[in-house]
CSV table of N, CA and C in Angstrom, one decimal:
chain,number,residue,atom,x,y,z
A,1,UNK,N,63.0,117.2,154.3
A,1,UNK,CA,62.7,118.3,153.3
A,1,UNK,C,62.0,119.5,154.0
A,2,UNK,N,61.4,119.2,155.2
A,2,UNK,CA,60.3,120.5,155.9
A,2,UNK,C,61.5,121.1,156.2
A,3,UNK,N,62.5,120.9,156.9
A,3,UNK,CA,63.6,121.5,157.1
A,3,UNK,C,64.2,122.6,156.5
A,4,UNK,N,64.7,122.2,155.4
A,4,UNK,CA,65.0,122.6,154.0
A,4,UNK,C,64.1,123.8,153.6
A,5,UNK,N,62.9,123.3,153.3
A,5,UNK,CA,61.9,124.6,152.8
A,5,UNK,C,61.7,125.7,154.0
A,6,UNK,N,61.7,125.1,155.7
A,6,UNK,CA,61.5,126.1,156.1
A,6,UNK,C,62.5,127.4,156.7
A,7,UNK,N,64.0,126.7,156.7
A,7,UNK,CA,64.8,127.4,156.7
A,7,UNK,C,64.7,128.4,155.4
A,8,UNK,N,64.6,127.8,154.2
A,8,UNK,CA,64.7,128.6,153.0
A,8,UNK,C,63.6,129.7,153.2
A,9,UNK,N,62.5,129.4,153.4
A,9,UNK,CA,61.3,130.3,153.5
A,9,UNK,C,61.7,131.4,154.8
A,10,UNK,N,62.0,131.0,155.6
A,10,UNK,CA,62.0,131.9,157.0
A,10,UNK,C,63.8,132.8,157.3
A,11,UNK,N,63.9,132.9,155.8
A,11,UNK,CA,65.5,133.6,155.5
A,11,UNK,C,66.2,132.7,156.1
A,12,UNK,N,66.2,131.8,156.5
A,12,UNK,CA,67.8,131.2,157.3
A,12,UNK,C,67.8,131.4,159.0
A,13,UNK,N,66.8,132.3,159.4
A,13,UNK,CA,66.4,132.6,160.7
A,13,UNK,C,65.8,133.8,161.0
A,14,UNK,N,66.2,135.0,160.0
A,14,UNK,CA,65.8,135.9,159.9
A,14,UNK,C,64.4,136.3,160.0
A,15,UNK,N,63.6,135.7,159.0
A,15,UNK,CA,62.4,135.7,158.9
A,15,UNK,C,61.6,137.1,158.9
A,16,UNK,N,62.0,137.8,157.9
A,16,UNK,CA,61.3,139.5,158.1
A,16,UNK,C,59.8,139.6,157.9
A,17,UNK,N,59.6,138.5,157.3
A,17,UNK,CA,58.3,138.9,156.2
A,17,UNK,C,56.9,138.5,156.7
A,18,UNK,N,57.3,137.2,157.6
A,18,UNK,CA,55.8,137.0,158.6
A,18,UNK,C,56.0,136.9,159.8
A,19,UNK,N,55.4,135.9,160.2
A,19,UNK,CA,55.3,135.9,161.8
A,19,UNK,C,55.7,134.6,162.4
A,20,UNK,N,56.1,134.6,163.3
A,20,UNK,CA,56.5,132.9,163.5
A,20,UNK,C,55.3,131.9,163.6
A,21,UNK,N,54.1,132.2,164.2
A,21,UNK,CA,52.6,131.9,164.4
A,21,UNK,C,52.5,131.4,163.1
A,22,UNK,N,52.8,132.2,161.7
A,22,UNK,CA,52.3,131.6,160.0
A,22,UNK,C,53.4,130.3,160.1
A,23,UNK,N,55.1,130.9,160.5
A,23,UNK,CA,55.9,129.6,160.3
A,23,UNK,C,55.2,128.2,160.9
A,24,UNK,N,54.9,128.0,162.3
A,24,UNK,CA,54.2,127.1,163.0
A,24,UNK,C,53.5,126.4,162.3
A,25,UNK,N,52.1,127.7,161.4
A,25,UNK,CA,51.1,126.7,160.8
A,25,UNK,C,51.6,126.0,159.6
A,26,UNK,N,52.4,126.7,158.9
A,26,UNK,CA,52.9,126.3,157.6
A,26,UNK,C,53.7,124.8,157.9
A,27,UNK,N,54.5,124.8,159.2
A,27,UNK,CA,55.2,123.2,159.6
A,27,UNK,C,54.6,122.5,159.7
A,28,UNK,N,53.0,122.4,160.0
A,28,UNK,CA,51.7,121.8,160.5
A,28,UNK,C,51.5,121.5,161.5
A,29,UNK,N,51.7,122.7,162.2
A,29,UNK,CA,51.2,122.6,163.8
A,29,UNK,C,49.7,122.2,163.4
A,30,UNK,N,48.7,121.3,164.3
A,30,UNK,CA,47.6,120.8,164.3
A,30,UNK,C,46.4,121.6,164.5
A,31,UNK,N,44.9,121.7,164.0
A,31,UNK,CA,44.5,122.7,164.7
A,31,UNK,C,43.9,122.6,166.4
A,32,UNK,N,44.3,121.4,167.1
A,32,UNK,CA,44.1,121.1,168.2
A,32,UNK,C,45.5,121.1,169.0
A,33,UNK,N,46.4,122.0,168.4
A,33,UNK,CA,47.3,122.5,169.3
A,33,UNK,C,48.2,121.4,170.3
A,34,UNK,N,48.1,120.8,169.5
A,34,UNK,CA,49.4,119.4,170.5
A,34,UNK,C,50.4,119.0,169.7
A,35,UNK,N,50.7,119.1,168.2
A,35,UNK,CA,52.1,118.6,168.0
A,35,UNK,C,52.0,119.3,166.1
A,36,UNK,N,52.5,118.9,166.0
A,36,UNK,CA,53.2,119.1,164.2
A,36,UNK,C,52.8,118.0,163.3
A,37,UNK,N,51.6,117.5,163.4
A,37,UNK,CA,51.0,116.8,162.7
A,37,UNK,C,49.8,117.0,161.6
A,38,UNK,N,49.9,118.3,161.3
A,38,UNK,CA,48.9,118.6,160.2
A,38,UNK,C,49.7,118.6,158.7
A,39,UNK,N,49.1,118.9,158.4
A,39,UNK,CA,49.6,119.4,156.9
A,39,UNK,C,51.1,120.1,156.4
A,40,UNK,N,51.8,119.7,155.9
A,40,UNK,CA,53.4,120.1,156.2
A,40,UNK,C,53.1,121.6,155.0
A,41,UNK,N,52.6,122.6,154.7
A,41,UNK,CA,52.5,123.7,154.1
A,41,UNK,C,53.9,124.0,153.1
A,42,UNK,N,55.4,124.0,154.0
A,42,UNK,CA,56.2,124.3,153.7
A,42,UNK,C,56.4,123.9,152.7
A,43,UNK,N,56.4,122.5,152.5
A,43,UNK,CA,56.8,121.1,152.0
A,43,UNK,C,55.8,121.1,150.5
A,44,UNK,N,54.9,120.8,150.8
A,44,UNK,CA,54.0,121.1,149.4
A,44,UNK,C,53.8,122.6,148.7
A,45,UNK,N,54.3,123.6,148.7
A,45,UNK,CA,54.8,125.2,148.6
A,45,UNK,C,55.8,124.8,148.0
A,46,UNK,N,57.0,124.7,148.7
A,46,UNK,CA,58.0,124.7,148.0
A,46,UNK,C,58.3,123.8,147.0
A,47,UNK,N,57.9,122.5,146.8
A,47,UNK,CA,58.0,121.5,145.6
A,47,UNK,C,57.2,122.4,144.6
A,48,UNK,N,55.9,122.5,144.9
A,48,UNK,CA,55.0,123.9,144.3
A,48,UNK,C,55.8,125.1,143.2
A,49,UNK,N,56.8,125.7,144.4
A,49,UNK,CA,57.3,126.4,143.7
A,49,UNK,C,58.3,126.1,142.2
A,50,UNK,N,59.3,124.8,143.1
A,50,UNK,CA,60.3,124.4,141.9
A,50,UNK,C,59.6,123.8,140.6
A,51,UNK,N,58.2,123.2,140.7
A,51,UNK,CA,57.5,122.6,139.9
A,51,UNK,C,57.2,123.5,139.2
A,52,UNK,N,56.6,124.7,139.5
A,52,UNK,CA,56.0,126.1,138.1
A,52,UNK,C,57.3,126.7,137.8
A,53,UNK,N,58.4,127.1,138.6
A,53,UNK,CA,59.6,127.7,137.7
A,53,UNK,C,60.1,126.5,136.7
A,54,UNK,N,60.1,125.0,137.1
A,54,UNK,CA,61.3,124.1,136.2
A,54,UNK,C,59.9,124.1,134.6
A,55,UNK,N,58.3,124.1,135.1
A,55,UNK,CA,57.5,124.1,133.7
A,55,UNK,C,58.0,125.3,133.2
A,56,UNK,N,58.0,126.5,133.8
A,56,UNK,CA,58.0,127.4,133.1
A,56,UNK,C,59.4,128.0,132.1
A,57,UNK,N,60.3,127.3,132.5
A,57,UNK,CA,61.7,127.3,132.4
A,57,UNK,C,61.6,126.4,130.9
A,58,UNK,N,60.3,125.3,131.0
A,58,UNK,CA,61.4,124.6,130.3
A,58,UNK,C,60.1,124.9,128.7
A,59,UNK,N,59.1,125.3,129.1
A,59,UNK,CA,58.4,126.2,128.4
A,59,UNK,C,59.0,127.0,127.6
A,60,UNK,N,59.9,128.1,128.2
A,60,UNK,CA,60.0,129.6,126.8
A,60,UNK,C,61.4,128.8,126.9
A,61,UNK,N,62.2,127.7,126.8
A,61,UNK,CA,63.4,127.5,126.5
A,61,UNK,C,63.7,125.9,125.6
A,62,UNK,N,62.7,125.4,125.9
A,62,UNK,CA,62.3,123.9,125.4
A,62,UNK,C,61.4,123.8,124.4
A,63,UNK,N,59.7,124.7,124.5
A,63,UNK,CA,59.1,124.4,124.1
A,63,UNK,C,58.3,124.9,123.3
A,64,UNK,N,58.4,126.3,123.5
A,64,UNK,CA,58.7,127.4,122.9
A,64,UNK,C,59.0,127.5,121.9
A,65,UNK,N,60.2,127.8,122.1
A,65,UNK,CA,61.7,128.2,121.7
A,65,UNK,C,61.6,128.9,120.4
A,66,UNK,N,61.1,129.2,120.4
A,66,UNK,CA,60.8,130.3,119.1
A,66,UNK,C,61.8,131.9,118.6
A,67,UNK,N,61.8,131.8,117.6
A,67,UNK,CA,63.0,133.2,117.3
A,67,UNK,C,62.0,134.5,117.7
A,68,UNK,N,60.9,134.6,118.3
A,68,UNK,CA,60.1,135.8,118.5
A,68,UNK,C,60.0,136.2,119.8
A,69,UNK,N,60.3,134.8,120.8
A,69,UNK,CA,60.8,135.1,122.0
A,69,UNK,C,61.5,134.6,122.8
A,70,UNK,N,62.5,135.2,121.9
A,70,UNK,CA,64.0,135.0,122.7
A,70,UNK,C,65.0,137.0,122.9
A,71,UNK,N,63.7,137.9,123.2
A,71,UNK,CA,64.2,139.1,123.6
A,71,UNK,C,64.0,139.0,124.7
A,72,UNK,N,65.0,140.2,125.2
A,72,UNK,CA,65.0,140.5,127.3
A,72,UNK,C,63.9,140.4,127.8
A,73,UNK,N,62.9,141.4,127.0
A,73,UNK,CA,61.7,141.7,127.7
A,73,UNK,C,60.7,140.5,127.9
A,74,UNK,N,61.2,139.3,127.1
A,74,UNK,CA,60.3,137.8,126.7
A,74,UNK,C,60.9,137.1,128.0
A,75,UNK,N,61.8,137.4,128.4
A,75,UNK,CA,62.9,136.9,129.6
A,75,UNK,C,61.8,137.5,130.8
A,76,UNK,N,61.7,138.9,131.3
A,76,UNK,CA,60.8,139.5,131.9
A,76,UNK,C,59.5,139.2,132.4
A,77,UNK,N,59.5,138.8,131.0
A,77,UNK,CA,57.9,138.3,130.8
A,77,UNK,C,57.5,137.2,132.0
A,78,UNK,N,58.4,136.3,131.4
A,78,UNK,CA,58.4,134.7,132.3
A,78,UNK,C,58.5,135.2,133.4
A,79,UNK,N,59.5,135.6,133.7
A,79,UNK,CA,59.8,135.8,135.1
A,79,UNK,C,58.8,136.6,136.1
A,80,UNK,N,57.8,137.6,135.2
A,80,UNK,CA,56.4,138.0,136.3
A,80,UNK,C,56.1,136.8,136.2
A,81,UNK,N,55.4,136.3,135.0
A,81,UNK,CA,54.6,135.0,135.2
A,81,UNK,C,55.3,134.5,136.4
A,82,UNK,N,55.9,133.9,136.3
A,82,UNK,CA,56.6,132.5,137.7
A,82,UNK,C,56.6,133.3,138.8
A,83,UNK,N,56.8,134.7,139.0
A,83,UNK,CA,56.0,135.3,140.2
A,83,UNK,C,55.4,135.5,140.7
A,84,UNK,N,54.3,135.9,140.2
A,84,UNK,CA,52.8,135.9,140.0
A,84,UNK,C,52.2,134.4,140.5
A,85,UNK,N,52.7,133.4,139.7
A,85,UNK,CA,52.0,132.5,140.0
A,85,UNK,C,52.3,131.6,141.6
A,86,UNK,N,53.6,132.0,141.8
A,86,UNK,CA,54.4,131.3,143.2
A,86,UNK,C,54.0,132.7,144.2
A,87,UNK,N,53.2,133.6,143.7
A,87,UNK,CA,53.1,134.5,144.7
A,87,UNK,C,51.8,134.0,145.3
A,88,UNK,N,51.0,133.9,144.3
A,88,UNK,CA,49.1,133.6,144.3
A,88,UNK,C,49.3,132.1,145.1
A,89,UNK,N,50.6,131.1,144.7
A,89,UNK,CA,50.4,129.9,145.2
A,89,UNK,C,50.2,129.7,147.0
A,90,UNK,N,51.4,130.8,147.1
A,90,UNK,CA,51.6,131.2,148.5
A,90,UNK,C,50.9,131.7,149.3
A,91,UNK,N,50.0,132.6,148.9
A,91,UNK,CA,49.4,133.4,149.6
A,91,UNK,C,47.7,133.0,149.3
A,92,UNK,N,47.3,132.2,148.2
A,92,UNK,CA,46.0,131.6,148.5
A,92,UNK,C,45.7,130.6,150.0
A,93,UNK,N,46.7,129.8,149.9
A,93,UNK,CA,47.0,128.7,150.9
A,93,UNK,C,46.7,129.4,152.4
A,94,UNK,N,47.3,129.8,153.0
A,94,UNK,CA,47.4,130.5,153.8
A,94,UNK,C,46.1,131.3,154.1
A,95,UNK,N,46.2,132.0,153.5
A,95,UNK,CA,44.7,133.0,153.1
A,95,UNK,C,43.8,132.4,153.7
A,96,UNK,N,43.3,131.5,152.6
A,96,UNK,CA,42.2,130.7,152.8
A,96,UNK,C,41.7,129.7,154.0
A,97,UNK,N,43.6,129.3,154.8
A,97,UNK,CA,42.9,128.9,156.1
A,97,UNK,C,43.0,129.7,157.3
A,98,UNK,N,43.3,130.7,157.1
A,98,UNK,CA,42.7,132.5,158.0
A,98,UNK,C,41.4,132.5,157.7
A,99,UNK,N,40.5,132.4,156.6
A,99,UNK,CA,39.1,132.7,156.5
A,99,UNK,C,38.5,131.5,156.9
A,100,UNK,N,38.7,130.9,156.5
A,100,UNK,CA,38.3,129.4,156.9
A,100,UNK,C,38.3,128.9,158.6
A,101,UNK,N,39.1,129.9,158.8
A,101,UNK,CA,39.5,129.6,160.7
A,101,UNK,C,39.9,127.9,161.2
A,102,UNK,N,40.7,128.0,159.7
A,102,UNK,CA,41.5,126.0,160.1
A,102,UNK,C,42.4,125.9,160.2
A,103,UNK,N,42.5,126.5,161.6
A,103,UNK,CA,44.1,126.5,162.5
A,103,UNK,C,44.1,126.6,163.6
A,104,UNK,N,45.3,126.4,164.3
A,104,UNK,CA,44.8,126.4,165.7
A,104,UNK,C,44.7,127.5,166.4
A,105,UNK,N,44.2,127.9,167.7
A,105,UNK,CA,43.7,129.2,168.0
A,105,UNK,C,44.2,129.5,169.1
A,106,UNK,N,45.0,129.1,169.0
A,106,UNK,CA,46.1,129.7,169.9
A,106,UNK,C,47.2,130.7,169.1
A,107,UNK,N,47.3,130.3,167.8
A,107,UNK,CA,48.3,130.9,166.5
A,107,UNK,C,47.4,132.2,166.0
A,108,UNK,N,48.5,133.5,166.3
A,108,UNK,CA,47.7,134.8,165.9
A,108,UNK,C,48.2,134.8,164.5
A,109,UNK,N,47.2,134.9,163.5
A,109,UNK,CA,48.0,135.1,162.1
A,109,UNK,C,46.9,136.1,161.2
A,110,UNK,N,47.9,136.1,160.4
A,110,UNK,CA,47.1,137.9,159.9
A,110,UNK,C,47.1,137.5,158.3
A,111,UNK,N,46.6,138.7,157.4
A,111,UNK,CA,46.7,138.4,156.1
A,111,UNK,C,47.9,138.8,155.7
A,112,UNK,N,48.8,140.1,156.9
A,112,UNK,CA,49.9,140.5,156.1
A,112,UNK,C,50.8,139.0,156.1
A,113,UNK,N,50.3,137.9,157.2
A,113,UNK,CA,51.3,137.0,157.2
A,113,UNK,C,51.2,136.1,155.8
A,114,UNK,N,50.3,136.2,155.5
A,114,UNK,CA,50.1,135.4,154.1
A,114,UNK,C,50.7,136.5,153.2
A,115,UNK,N,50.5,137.7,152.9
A,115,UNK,CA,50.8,138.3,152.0
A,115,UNK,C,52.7,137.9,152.1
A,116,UNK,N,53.3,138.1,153.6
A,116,UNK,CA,54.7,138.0,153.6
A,116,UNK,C,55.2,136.6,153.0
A,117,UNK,N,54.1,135.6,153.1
A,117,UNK,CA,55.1,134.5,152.8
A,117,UNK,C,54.7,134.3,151.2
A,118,UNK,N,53.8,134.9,150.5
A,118,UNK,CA,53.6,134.7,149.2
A,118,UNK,C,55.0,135.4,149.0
A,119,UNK,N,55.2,136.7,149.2
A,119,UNK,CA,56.3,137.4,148.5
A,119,UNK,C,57.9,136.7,148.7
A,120,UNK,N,57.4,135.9,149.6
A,120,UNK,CA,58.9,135.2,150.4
A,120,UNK,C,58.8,134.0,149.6
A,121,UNK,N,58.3,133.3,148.8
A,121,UNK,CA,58.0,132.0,147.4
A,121,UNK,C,57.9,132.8,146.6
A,122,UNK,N,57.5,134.1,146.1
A,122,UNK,CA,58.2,134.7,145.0
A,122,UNK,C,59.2,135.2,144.8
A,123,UNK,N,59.8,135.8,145.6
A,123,UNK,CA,61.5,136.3,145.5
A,123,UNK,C,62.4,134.6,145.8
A,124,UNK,N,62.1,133.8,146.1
A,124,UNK,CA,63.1,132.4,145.6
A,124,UNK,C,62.6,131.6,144.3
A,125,UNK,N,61.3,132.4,143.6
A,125,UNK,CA,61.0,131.3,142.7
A,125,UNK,C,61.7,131.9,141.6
A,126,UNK,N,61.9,133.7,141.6
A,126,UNK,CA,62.7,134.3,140.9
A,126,UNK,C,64.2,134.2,141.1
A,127,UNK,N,64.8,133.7,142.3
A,127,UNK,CA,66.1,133.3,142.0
A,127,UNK,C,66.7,132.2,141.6
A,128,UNK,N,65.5,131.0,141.7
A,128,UNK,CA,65.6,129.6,141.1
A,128,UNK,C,65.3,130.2,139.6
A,129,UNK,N,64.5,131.0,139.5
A,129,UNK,CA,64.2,130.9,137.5
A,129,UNK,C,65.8,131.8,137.2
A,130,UNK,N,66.7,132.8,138.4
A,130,UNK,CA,67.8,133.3,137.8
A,130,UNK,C,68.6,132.2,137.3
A,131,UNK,N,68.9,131.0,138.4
A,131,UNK,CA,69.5,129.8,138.5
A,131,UNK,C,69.6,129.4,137.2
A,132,UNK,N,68.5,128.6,137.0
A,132,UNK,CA,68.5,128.1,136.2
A,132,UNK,C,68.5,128.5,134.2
A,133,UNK,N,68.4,129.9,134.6
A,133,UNK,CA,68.6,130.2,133.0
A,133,UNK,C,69.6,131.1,132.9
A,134,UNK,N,70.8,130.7,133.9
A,134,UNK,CA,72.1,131.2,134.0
A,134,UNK,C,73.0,130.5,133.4
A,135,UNK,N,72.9,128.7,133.8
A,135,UNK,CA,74.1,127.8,133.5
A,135,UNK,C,73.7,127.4,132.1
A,136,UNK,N,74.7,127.0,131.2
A,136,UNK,CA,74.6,127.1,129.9
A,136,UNK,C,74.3,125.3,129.6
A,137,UNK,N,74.1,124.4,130.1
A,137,UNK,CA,73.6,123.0,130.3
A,137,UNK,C,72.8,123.2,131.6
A,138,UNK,N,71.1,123.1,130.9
A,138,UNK,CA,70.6,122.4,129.8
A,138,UNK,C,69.8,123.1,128.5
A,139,UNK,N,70.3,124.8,129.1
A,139,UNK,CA,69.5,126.2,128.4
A,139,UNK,C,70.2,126.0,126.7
A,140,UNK,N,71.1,125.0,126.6
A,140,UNK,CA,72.1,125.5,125.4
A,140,UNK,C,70.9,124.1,124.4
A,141,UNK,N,70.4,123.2,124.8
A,141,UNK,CA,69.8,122.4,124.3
A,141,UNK,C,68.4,122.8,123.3
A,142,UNK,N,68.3,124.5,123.9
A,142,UNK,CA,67.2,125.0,123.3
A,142,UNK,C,68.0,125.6,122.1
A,143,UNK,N,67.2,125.9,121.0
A,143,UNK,CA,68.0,126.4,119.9
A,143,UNK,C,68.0,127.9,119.7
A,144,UNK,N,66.7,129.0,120.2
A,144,UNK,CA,66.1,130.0,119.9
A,144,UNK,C,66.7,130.9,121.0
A,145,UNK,N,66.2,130.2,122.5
A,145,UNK,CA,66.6,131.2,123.4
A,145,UNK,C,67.9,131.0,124.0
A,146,UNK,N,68.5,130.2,123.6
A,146,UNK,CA,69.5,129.7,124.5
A,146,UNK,C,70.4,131.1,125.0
A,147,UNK,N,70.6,132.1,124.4
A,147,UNK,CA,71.2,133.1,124.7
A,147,UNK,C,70.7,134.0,125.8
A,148,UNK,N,69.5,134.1,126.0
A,148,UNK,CA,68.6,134.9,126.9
A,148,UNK,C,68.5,134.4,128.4
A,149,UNK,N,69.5,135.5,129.0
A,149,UNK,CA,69.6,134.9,130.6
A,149,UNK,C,69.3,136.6,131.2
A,150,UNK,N,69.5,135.9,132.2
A,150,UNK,CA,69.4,137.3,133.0
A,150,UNK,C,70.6,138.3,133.1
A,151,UNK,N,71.5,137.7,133.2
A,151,UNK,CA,73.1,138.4,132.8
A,151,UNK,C,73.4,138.6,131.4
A,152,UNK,N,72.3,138.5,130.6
A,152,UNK,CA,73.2,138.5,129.5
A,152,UNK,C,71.5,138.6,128.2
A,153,UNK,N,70.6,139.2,128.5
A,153,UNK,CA,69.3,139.1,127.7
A,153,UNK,C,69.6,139.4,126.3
């Protein structure tokens, strides 16, 4: 799964948005600088992420479901929420072990590198929330919004 999330996170190889030094720490490079045995970042982020888009998904479509918001802009809505929150998820983490100085020190990392990888778990938690309130099973099981997608608000 580290695989998975860090290809996903780091574009496919591209990687515009941070630094390879944030990629390293987020794999769990150690902070004694000898192998990949810390904390797998990637891995707990990304379940992170699918976990607040599938609540939140299943929230204004399941639980919700109300005839008052099922307009575009209620669609909108959710979708800052779940970015907002997969942004803050991203970029607290990170953040915090820059001030904290719990990493290794040999890895140069900055706050824009936290800022890039928050916005890099929010632009996928917004194309998982497009995903999923695109296909019409299991969105059709809600009765109110089932019609409210992104292609189609």
């Amino acid at each position: 799964m580290e695989e998975f999330f860090a290809s996903l996170y780091e574009w496919f190889g591209l990687n515009p948005l941070y630094s390879t030094d944030m990629g390293d720490q987020l794999r769990g490079w150690d902070i004694t600088c000898t192998d990949y045995i810390g904390t797998p970042w990637y891995v707990i982020i990304g379940w992170s992420m699918i976990g607040i888009t599938i609540i939140s998904y299943a929230l204004q479509y399941h639980i919700i479901n109300s005839p008052q918001f099922n307009k575009k802009h209620h669609w909108w809505i959710m979708a800052l929420v779940i970015v907002l929150l997969n942004f803050l998820v991203a970029f607290l983490i990170p953040f915090n072990s820059i001030q904290s100085g719990d990493f290794c020190n040999l890895l140069y990392l900055s706050v824009s590198d936290s800022i890039g990888f928050g916005a890099s778990n929010a632009v996928w938690s917004f194309i998982l929330f497009i995903l999923l309130t695109s296909f019409k099973y299991p969105r059709y099981l809600g009765i109110n919004c089932r019609h409210t997608t992104f292609w189609k608000p």
